mmCIF file of C-alpha atoms in Angstrom:
data_model
loop_
_atom_site.group_PDB
_atom_site.id
_atom_site.type_symbol
_atom_site.label_atom_id
_atom_site.label_comp_id
_atom_site.label_asym_id
_atom_site.label_seq_id
_atom_site.Cartn_x
_atom_site.Cartn_y
_atom_site.Cartn_z
ATOM 1 C CA MET A 1 -19.641 -0.154 -45.324
ATOM 2 C CA ASN A 2 -21.695 2.314 -43.031
ATOM 3 C CA VAL A 3 -22.482 -0.289 -41.065
ATOM 4 C CA MET A 4 -18.671 -0.752 -40.481
ATOM 5 C CA LEU A 5 -17.865 2.733 -40.165
ATOM 6 C CA LYS A 6 -20.236 2.606 -37.603
ATOM 7 C CA ALA A 7 -18.263 0.032 -35.640
ATOM 8 C CA TYR A 8 -15.132 1.313 -36.345
ATOM 9 C CA LYS A 9 -16.071 4.792 -34.786
ATOM 10 C CA ARG A 10 -18.102 3.460 -31.638
ATOM 11 C CA LYS A 11 -17.217 4.612 -28.191
ATOM 12 C CA LEU A 12 -16.776 2.303 -25.367
ATOM 13 C CA ASP A 13 -19.819 2.173 -23.475
ATOM 14 C CA ILE A 14 -18.798 2.746 -20.286
ATOM 15 C CA ALA A 15 -22.227 3.096 -18.618
ATOM 16 C CA HIS A 16 -23.770 -1.051 -19.303
ATOM 17 C CA GLY A 17 -20.022 -2.126 -20.963
ATOM 18 C CA ARG A 18 -18.051 -4.770 -20.383
ATOM 19 C CA VAL A 19 -13.861 -5.969 -20.662
ATOM 20 C CA ASP A 20 -14.214 -8.234 -23.200
ATOM 21 C CA LEU A 21 -11.359 -10.478 -24.553
ATOM 22 C CA SER A 22 -11.102 -8.248 -27.928
ATOM 23 C CA HIS A 23 -10.098 -5.410 -24.815
ATOM 24 C CA GLY A 24 -6.726 -7.288 -24.349
ATOM 25 C CA ALA A 25 -6.431 -8.458 -27.953
ATOM 26 C CA GLY A 26 -3.990 -5.989 -29.507
ATOM 27 C CA GLY A 27 -6.561 -3.836 -31.790
ATOM 28 C CA ARG A 28 -8.560 -1.580 -32.245
ATOM 29 C CA ALA A 29 -10.928 -2.879 -29.047
ATOM 30 C CA MET A 30 -7.607 -2.668 -26.998
ATOM 31 C CA GLY A 31 -6.671 0.634 -28.284
ATOM 32 C CA GLN A 32 -10.330 2.365 -27.449
ATOM 33 C CA LEU A 33 -9.994 0.577 -23.402
ATOM 34 C CA ILE A 34 -5.805 2.232 -22.846
ATOM 35 C CA GLU A 35 -7.216 5.718 -24.725
ATOM 36 C CA GLY A 36 -11.333 5.785 -23.291
ATOM 37 C CA ILE A 37 -10.078 4.734 -19.770
ATOM 38 C CA PHE A 38 -6.094 4.780 -18.893
ATOM 39 C CA HIS A 39 -5.071 7.328 -20.540
ATOM 40 C CA LYS A 40 -7.779 9.623 -19.442
ATOM 41 C CA ALA A 41 -6.703 8.496 -15.707
ATOM 42 C CA PHE A 42 -3.607 8.842 -15.797
ATOM 43 C CA ASP A 43 -3.056 10.975 -18.105
ATOM 44 C CA ASN A 44 0.446 12.710 -18.995
ATOM 45 C CA ASP A 45 2.894 13.888 -21.321
ATOM 46 C CA TRP A 46 5.196 9.881 -21.408
ATOM 47 C CA LEU A 47 1.474 7.997 -21.710
ATOM 48 C CA ARG A 48 0.795 10.780 -24.505
ATOM 49 C CA ALA A 49 3.929 10.465 -26.534
ATOM 50 C CA GLY A 50 2.131 6.583 -26.773
ATOM 51 C CA ASN A 51 6.044 4.181 -26.589
ATOM 52 C CA ASP A 52 5.713 1.451 -24.554
ATOM 53 C CA GLN A 53 8.415 2.324 -22.625
ATOM 54 C CA SER A 54 8.988 6.023 -20.768
ATOM 55 C CA ALA A 55 12.476 7.749 -20.123
ATOM 56 C CA PHE A 56 13.057 9.803 -17.574
ATOM 57 C CA SER A 57 15.752 12.140 -16.011
ATOM 58 C CA VAL A 58 16.775 11.512 -12.615
ATOM 59 C CA PRO A 59 18.416 13.024 -9.625
ATOM 60 C CA ALA A 60 22.160 12.132 -8.057
ATOM 61 C CA GLY A 61 21.756 10.083 -5.481
ATOM 62 C CA ARG A 62 21.300 6.026 -5.371
ATOM 63 C CA MET A 63 17.815 5.249 -7.129
ATOM 64 C CA VAL A 64 15.432 2.481 -5.285
ATOM 65 C CA MET A 65 13.042 0.374 -6.916
ATOM 66 C CA THR A 66 10.153 -1.957 -6.474
ATOM 67 C CA THR A 67 7.622 -4.455 -7.299
ATOM 68 C CA ASP A 68 4.330 -5.523 -5.889
ATOM 69 C CA GLY A 69 1.491 -6.884 -7.197
ATOM 70 C CA TYR A 70 -2.147 -6.172 -5.715
ATOM 71 C CA VAL A 71 -5.241 -8.914 -5.471
ATOM 72 C CA VAL A 72 -7.432 -7.011 -2.266
ATOM 73 C CA SER A 73 -10.966 -8.014 -2.311
ATOM 74 C CA PRO A 74 -13.583 -6.878 -1.740
ATOM 75 C CA LEU A 75 -11.746 -4.356 -4.799
ATOM 76 C CA PHE A 76 -13.534 -1.747 -3.122
ATOM 77 C CA PHE A 77 -13.500 -1.110 0.382
ATOM 78 C CA PRO A 78 -14.525 1.854 3.486
ATOM 79 C CA GLY A 79 -11.350 4.311 2.138
ATOM 80 C CA GLY A 80 -9.888 3.413 -0.722
ATOM 81 C CA ASN A 81 -10.137 0.616 -3.838
ATOM 82 C CA ILE A 82 -7.602 -1.477 -5.520
ATOM 83 C CA GLY A 83 -6.381 1.503 -7.696
ATOM 84 C CA THR A 84 -5.344 3.899 -4.690
ATOM 85 C CA LEU A 85 -4.644 0.957 -2.747
ATOM 86 C CA ALA A 86 -1.527 0.207 -5.771
ATOM 87 C CA ALA A 87 -0.536 3.439 -5.698
ATOM 88 C CA HIS A 88 -0.322 4.473 -2.342
ATOM 89 C CA GLY A 89 1.289 0.793 -1.616
ATOM 90 C CA THR A 90 3.769 0.903 -4.498
ATOM 91 C CA ILE A 91 5.122 5.172 -3.393
ATOM 92 C CA ASN A 92 5.131 3.481 0.777
ATOM 93 C CA ASP A 93 7.607 0.770 -0.534
ATOM 94 C CA ILE A 94 9.893 3.179 -2.149
ATOM 95 C CA ALA A 95 9.471 5.622 0.877
ATOM 96 C CA MET A 96 10.545 3.608 3.690
ATOM 97 C CA ALA A 97 14.130 3.519 2.223
ATOM 98 C CA GLY A 98 14.403 7.560 2.686
ATOM 99 C CA ALA A 99 13.652 7.770 -1.342
ATOM 100 C CA VAL A 100 11.462 10.019 -2.768
ATOM 101 C CA PRO A 101 9.622 8.675 -4.855
ATOM 102 C CA LEU A 102 9.643 10.075 -8.796
ATOM 103 C CA TYR A 103 7.779 7.101 -11.335
ATOM 104 C CA LEU A 104 4.891 4.623 -11.091
ATOM 105 C CA SER A 105 4.556 1.510 -14.016
ATOM 106 C CA ALA A 106 0.979 -0.477 -13.446
ATOM 107 C CA SER A 107 -0.134 -3.924 -15.498
ATOM 108 C CA PHE A 108 -3.483 -4.397 -14.992
ATOM 109 C CA ILE A 109 -4.645 -8.347 -15.293
ATOM 110 C CA ILE A 110 -8.931 -8.018 -16.114
ATOM 111 C CA GLU A 111 -11.062 -10.765 -16.059
ATOM 112 C CA GLU A 112 -13.320 -11.056 -18.788
ATOM 113 C CA GLY A 113 -16.756 -9.390 -17.816
ATOM 114 C CA PHE A 114 -15.928 -7.252 -15.725
ATOM 115 C CA PRO A 115 -17.440 -4.080 -15.767
ATOM 116 C CA LEU A 116 -15.534 -0.882 -17.701
ATOM 117 C CA ALA A 117 -17.869 1.264 -14.746
ATOM 118 C CA ASP A 118 -15.903 -0.162 -12.507
ATOM 119 C CA LEU A 119 -12.467 -0.324 -14.325
ATOM 120 C CA GLU A 120 -13.278 3.339 -14.900
ATOM 121 C CA ARG A 121 -13.914 4.362 -11.024
ATOM 122 C CA ILE A 122 -10.572 1.980 -9.772
ATOM 123 C CA ALA A 123 -8.378 3.672 -12.927
ATOM 124 C CA GLN A 124 -9.660 7.211 -11.732
ATOM 125 C CA SER A 125 -8.902 6.493 -8.235
ATOM 126 C CA MET A 126 -5.413 5.866 -8.710
ATOM 127 C CA GLY A 127 -4.481 8.503 -11.210
ATOM 128 C CA GLU A 128 -5.642 10.389 -8.417
ATOM 129 C CA ALA A 129 -3.767 9.169 -5.728
ATOM 130 C CA SER A 130 -0.735 9.081 -7.818
ATOM 131 C CA ARG A 131 -0.997 13.092 -9.087
ATOM 132 C CA GLU A 132 -2.177 13.652 -5.500
ATOM 133 C CA ALA A 133 1.312 12.128 -4.905
ATOM 134 C CA GLY A 134 3.138 13.905 -7.599
ATOM 135 C CA VAL A 135 4.963 10.790 -8.613
ATOM 136 C CA PRO A 136 3.153 9.700 -11.973
ATOM 137 C CA ILE A 137 2.090 6.822 -13.672
ATOM 138 C CA ILE A 138 4.634 6.723 -16.394
ATOM 139 C CA THR A 139 4.182 3.034 -18.633
ATOM 140 C CA GLY A 140 1.969 0.403 -17.901
ATOM 141 C CA ASP A 141 0.376 -2.912 -20.191
ATOM 142 C CA THR A 142 -3.178 -3.914 -19.703
ATOM 143 C CA LYS A 143 -4.060 -8.225 -20.625
ATOM 144 C CA VAL A 144 -7.644 -9.446 -20.051
ATOM 145 C CA VAL A 145 -8.553 -13.415 -19.014
ATOM 146 C CA GLU A 146 -11.487 -15.495 -19.743
ATOM 147 C CA ARG A 147 -14.239 -15.205 -17.547
ATOM 148 C CA GLY A 148 -13.480 -17.277 -14.030
ATOM 149 C CA LYS A 149 -9.730 -16.957 -15.042
ATOM 150 C CA ALA A 150 -9.139 -14.067 -12.620
ATOM 151 C CA ASP A 151 -11.223 -12.237 -9.792
ATOM 152 C CA GLY A 152 -12.744 -9.223 -11.638
ATOM 153 C CA VAL A 153 -9.111 -7.022 -11.190
ATOM 154 C CA PHE A 154 -5.422 -7.634 -9.886
ATOM 155 C CA ILE A 155 -2.862 -4.793 -10.285
ATOM 156 C CA SER A 156 1.043 -5.538 -10.160
ATOM 157 C CA THR A 157 2.912 -1.971 -10.385
ATOM 158 C CA ALA A 158 6.942 -0.574 -9.916
ATOM 159 C CA GLY A 159 8.031 2.149 -8.541
ATOM 160 C CA VAL A 160 11.375 3.891 -8.733
ATOM 161 C CA GLY A 161 12.675 6.715 -6.318
ATOM 162 C CA CYS A 162 15.750 8.186 -5.602
ATOM 163 C CA VAL A 163 18.052 8.079 -1.672
ATOM 164 C CA PRO A 164 18.864 11.435 -0.226
ATOM 165 C CA ASP A 165 23.233 11.803 -0.356
ATOM 166 C CA GLY A 166 24.063 10.547 3.130
ATOM 167 C CA LEU A 167 21.256 7.904 3.761
ATOM 168 C CA ASP A 168 21.691 4.586 4.066
ATOM 169 C CA LEU A 169 18.065 2.397 6.408
ATOM 170 C CA ARG A 170 19.236 -0.934 6.597
ATOM 171 C CA SER A 171 16.876 -3.651 7.685
ATOM 172 C CA ASP A 172 20.131 -4.913 10.302
ATOM 173 C CA ALA A 173 20.733 -1.702 11.709
ATOM 174 C CA ALA A 174 18.607 -2.089 15.020
ATOM 175 C CA ARG A 175 20.784 -1.637 18.258
ATOM 176 C CA PRO A 176 19.999 -2.328 21.478
ATOM 177 C CA GLY A 177 18.536 0.669 23.000
ATOM 178 C CA ASP A 178 17.146 2.369 19.552
ATOM 179 C CA ALA A 179 13.504 3.624 20.396
ATOM 180 C CA VAL A 180 10.304 1.982 17.978
ATOM 181 C CA ILE A 181 7.731 4.369 17.088
ATOM 182 C CA VAL A 182 4.989 3.368 15.110
ATOM 183 C CA SER A 183 2.913 6.879 13.301
ATOM 184 C CA GLY A 184 -0.766 6.181 13.800
ATOM 185 C CA SER A 185 -3.767 3.594 14.853
ATOM 186 C CA ILE A 186 -3.239 0.333 13.820
ATOM 187 C CA GLY A 187 -4.961 -2.100 11.673
ATOM 188 C CA ASP A 188 -7.370 0.108 10.410
ATOM 189 C CA HIS A 189 -6.896 -1.285 6.710
ATOM 190 C CA GLY A 190 -7.612 -5.340 7.183
ATOM 191 C CA VAL A 191 -10.616 -4.385 9.855
ATOM 192 C CA ALA A 192 -12.169 -2.055 6.996
ATOM 193 C CA VAL A 193 -11.588 -4.776 4.441
ATOM 194 C CA MET A 194 -12.420 -7.482 6.407
ATOM 195 C CA SER A 195 -15.908 -6.024 7.660
ATOM 196 C CA LYS A 196 -16.617 -5.289 4.168
ATOM 197 C CA ARG A 197 -15.932 -8.668 2.868
ATOM 198 C CA GLU A 198 -17.959 -9.806 5.733
ATOM 199 C CA ASN A 199 -20.820 -7.301 5.071
ATOM 200 C CA LEU A 200 -20.694 -6.397 8.952
ATOM 201 C CA GLU A 201 -21.655 -2.613 9.986
ATOM 202 C CA PHE A 202 -20.273 -1.300 13.139
ATOM 203 C CA ASP A 203 -21.474 1.764 15.058
ATOM 204 C CA THR A 204 -18.521 3.499 14.348
ATOM 205 C CA ALA A 205 -17.314 3.728 10.385
ATOM 206 C CA ILE A 206 -14.195 1.912 10.036
ATOM 207 C CA VAL A 207 -12.496 2.867 6.733
ATOM 208 C CA SER A 208 -8.803 2.319 5.465
ATOM 209 C CA ASP A 209 -6.099 3.973 6.439
ATOM 210 C CA SER A 210 -4.762 3.840 2.755
ATOM 211 C CA ALA A 211 -2.345 7.653 1.954
ATOM 212 C CA ALA A 212 1.032 7.816 0.518
ATOM 213 C CA LEU A 213 3.346 8.436 3.591
ATOM 214 C CA HIS A 214 6.512 10.382 1.239
ATOM 215 C CA GLY A 215 5.689 13.489 2.841
ATOM 216 C CA LEU A 216 5.380 12.149 6.216
ATOM 217 C CA VAL A 217 8.945 10.392 5.690
ATOM 218 C CA ALA A 218 10.517 13.207 3.924
ATOM 219 C CA ASP A 219 9.954 15.497 7.100
ATOM 220 C CA MET A 220 11.169 12.600 9.535
ATOM 221 C CA VAL A 221 14.480 12.585 7.274
ATOM 222 C CA ALA A 222 15.106 16.190 7.508
ATOM 223 C CA ALA A 223 14.346 15.719 11.405
ATOM 224 C CA GLY A 224 16.453 13.387 12.442
ATOM 225 C CA GLY A 225 17.757 11.185 9.314
ATOM 226 C CA ALA A 226 20.794 10.615 11.035
ATOM 227 C CA HIS A 227 19.608 9.271 13.765
ATOM 228 C CA ILE A 228 16.895 7.104 11.426
ATOM 229 C CA ARG A 229 17.986 3.096 11.082
ATOM 230 C CA LEU A 230 15.178 1.726 9.151
ATOM 231 C CA MET A 231 11.855 1.929 8.600
ATOM 232 C CA ARG A 232 9.559 0.041 7.398
ATOM 233 C CA ASP A 233 5.135 -0.089 6.682
ATOM 234 C CA PRO A 234 3.061 -2.917 8.553
ATOM 235 C CA THR A 235 1.245 -4.119 5.910
ATOM 236 C CA ARG A 236 0.457 -7.956 5.770
ATOM 237 C CA GLY A 237 0.912 -9.584 9.349
ATOM 238 C CA GLY A 238 0.592 -6.495 11.030
ATOM 239 C CA ILE A 239 3.489 -4.513 12.870
ATOM 240 C CA ALA A 240 3.312 -8.542 13.980
ATOM 241 C CA ALA A 241 4.960 -9.466 11.565
ATOM 242 C CA THR A 242 7.126 -5.971 10.616
ATOM 243 C CA LEU A 243 8.875 -6.233 14.555
ATOM 244 C CA ASN A 244 9.414 -9.949 14.174
ATOM 245 C CA GLU A 245 11.283 -9.393 10.996
ATOM 246 C CA ILE A 246 13.536 -6.318 11.679
ATOM 247 C CA ALA A 247 14.255 -8.596 14.976
ATOM 248 C CA SER A 248 15.786 -11.417 13.166
ATOM 249 C CA GLN A 249 17.480 -9.777 10.047
ATOM 250 C CA SER A 250 18.978 -7.484 13.195
ATOM 251 C CA ARG A 251 19.616 -10.056 15.484
ATOM 252 C CA VAL A 252 17.988 -8.226 17.850
ATOM 253 C CA GLY A 253 15.080 -8.364 20.227
ATOM 254 C CA PHE A 254 11.913 -5.927 20.963
ATOM 255 C CA ARG A 255 9.993 -5.199 24.198
ATOM 256 C CA ILE A 256 6.717 -3.145 23.103
ATOM 257 C CA ASP A 257 4.443 -1.675 25.570
ATOM 258 C CA GLU A 258 0.999 -2.762 24.705
ATOM 259 C CA GLU A 259 -0.655 0.710 26.395
ATOM 260 C CA ALA A 260 1.604 2.378 24.035
ATOM 261 C CA ILE A 261 0.540 1.131 20.614
ATOM 262 C CA PRO A 262 -2.776 3.250 19.080
ATOM 263 C CA LEU A 263 -5.277 1.611 18.397
ATOM 264 C CA LYS A 264 -8.901 2.906 17.912
ATOM 265 C CA PRO A 265 -11.795 1.707 20.222
ATOM 266 C CA GLU A 266 -14.357 0.968 17.011
ATOM 267 C CA VAL A 267 -11.472 -1.221 15.806
ATOM 268 C CA ALA A 268 -10.194 -2.903 19.463
ATOM 269 C CA ALA A 269 -13.797 -4.051 19.401
ATOM 270 C CA ALA A 270 -14.227 -5.107 16.005
ATOM 271 C CA CYS A 271 -10.914 -6.807 16.862
ATOM 272 C CA GLU A 272 -12.344 -9.114 19.270
ATOM 273 C CA PHE A 273 -15.587 -9.702 17.343
ATOM 274 C CA LEU A 274 -13.871 -10.869 14.717
ATOM 275 C CA GLY A 275 -11.141 -12.748 17.022
ATOM 276 C CA LEU A 276 -8.373 -11.563 15.271
ATOM 277 C CA ASP A 277 -5.402 -9.450 16.826
ATOM 278 C CA PRO A 278 -5.062 -6.300 15.781
ATOM 279 C CA LEU A 279 -0.907 -6.675 16.114
ATOM 280 C CA ASN A 280 -1.134 -9.154 13.058
ATOM 281 C CA VAL A 281 -3.771 -6.610 11.187
ATOM 282 C CA ALA A 282 -2.845 -4.869 8.118
ATOM 283 C CA ASN A 283 -1.921 -1.309 7.436
ATOM 284 C CA GLU A 284 -2.106 0.993 4.878
ATOM 285 C CA GLY A 285 -0.817 4.204 5.872
ATOM 286 C CA LYS A 286 1.173 3.769 8.781
ATOM 287 C CA LEU A 287 5.017 3.114 9.656
ATOM 288 C CA VAL A 288 7.457 1.769 12.052
ATOM 289 C CA VAL A 289 10.881 3.201 12.299
ATOM 290 C CA VAL A 290 13.940 2.728 14.291
ATOM 291 C CA VAL A 291 15.580 5.230 15.805
ATOM 292 C CA ALA A 292 19.444 5.900 17.161
ATOM 293 C CA PRO A 293 17.942 7.212 21.471
ATOM 294 C CA GLU A 294 19.752 10.685 20.590
ATOM 295 C CA GLY A 295 17.165 11.280 17.608
ATOM 296 C CA SER A 296 13.977 9.845 18.949
ATOM 297 C CA ASP A 297 12.564 13.170 20.309
ATOM 298 C CA ALA A 298 13.029 15.242 16.873
ATOM 299 C CA VAL A 299 11.898 11.923 14.605
ATOM 300 C CA LEU A 300 8.769 11.756 16.886
ATOM 301 C CA ALA A 301 7.907 15.631 17.275
ATOM 302 C CA ALA A 302 8.389 15.903 13.439
ATOM 303 C CA MET A 303 5.855 12.657 13.304
ATOM 304 C CA GLN A 304 2.983 14.205 15.137
ATOM 305 C CA ALA A 305 3.820 17.476 13.389
ATOM 306 C CA HIS A 306 2.511 15.882 9.994
ATOM 307 C CA PRO A 307 -1.232 15.318 9.696
ATOM 308 C CA LEU A 308 -0.563 11.870 8.507
ATOM 309 C CA GLY A 309 1.391 11.230 11.998
ATOM 310 C CA GLN A 310 -0.457 13.111 14.270
ATOM 311 C CA GLU A 311 -0.954 9.738 16.604
ATOM 312 C CA ALA A 312 2.634 8.593 16.233
ATOM 313 C CA ALA A 313 3.643 6.852 19.984
ATOM 314 C CA LEU A 314 6.848 5.391 20.637
ATOM 315 C CA ILE A 315 5.879 1.671 21.636
ATOM 316 C CA GLY A 316 9.094 0.340 23.046
ATOM 317 C CA HIS A 317 12.731 -0.524 22.281
ATOM 318 C CA VAL A 318 15.661 -2.126 20.827
ATOM 319 C CA VAL A 319 16.828 -4.877 23.511
ATOM 320 C CA ALA A 320 19.611 -7.094 23.030
ATOM 321 C CA ASP A 321 18.219 -11.058 22.841
ATOM 322 C CA ASP A 322 20.566 -13.720 20.900
ATOM 323 C CA ASN A 323 16.418 -15.732 20.548
ATOM 324 C CA CYS A 324 15.471 -12.268 18.621
ATOM 325 C CA PHE A 325 12.000 -12.598 20.367
ATOM 326 C CA VAL A 326 9.643 -9.359 21.230
ATOM 327 C CA GLN A 327 8.224 -9.101 23.652
ATOM 328 C CA MET A 328 5.390 -6.972 25.242
ATOM 329 C CA ALA A 329 4.022 -6.113 28.124
ATOM 330 C CA THR A 330 0.018 -6.068 28.257
ATOM 331 C CA SER A 331 -2.355 -3.493 29.414
ATOM 332 C CA PHE A 332 -2.884 -6.423 32.760
ATOM 333 C CA GLY A 333 0.515 -5.695 33.566
ATOM 334 C CA GLY A 334 1.552 -9.744 32.551
ATOM 335 C CA GLY A 335 3.261 -9.788 29.397
ATOM 336 C CA ARG A 336 3.618 -12.486 26.234
ATOM 337 C CA ILE A 337 5.919 -13.389 23.187
ATOM 338 C CA VAL A 338 4.578 -10.984 20.057
ATOM 339 C CA ASP A 339 5.147 -13.997 17.641
ATOM 340 C CA TRP A 340 4.863 -14.143 13.477
ATOM 341 C CA LEU A 341 1.516 -15.035 12.505
ATOM 342 C CA SER A 342 0.531 -18.724 12.156
ATOM 343 C CA GLY A 343 -1.437 -19.274 8.906
ATOM 344 C CA GLU A 344 -3.178 -17.015 6.791
ATOM 345 C CA GLN A 345 -5.641 -14.624 9.389
ATOM 346 C CA LEU A 346 -6.474 -12.139 6.240
ATOM 347 C CA PRO A 347 -6.148 -13.131 3.137
ATOM 348 C CA ARG A 348 -6.145 -10.886 -0.119
ATOM 349 C CA ILE A 349 -5.803 -7.891 2.141
ATOM 350 C CA CYS A 350 -3.851 -5.481 -0.338
#
């Protein structure tokens, strides 16, 4: 009996323990995992209530909801990890509607044998990111799969937010003459992940730009919300995919200037070494905004006044084009078509 009682009271061995199938079986071990790692990392009144769902009040206005999955490899990379990425990415998807992010959910799919110390580190990072953003994780789920049936841990999220009255950003709203602004240097995240994956070191450290952008978006909306047509975060496929997607949905074209696009020299050098086009490389803390010409100066100024938009730049304009081409004036004085990414250049980048 004493042995049984000791087993009953045994705590998680975070430092040396590993996830096993019992941690996803719905019993005592699963309760210990949830209490010892997730509730501790995400702590708030909703989770402490212990329900299978969370009820919450919302302000007046239209609701926005998003869902996302995170399978980045490696799980830890310069500037973040899969936990921070999941929090920031979900918040940003909500923010691109001009909405105020309110709440998140998180579901963890964990492989048997995954170190508890790494799981705790990921959960704590995700909790810290959500608290810093003021967007709590209020419900979640945990599953464990057999060894070899996953790759460490995958995270699935959902987020909800509320759009201010009078704001209606739509992917088909770009019009000829509109300005195209990017909030900062491109390609940082994709190169940071790829360099870690390939064990590459550069003279200057390259770190992910992963960040929650809703504060920047709020300042942009306050400065020129009536003139903002749409916003996108150029994640997988980079700004090339983002602009092609907008062009297709709005039935317009783009003309952009290569020299106007912010790009760190070290990222440019790494892309050249790796054979990557920076326009195709993922970002996790940048946004692209299309603004009516009369509001572009105000929106750009608001962006440059924010810590996450100090490098913001006007990189081109929307043009009438039945072919919906994205054309770029190159730094060599020529021009080229910026097409969709062909194939998978950077798999599992987020």
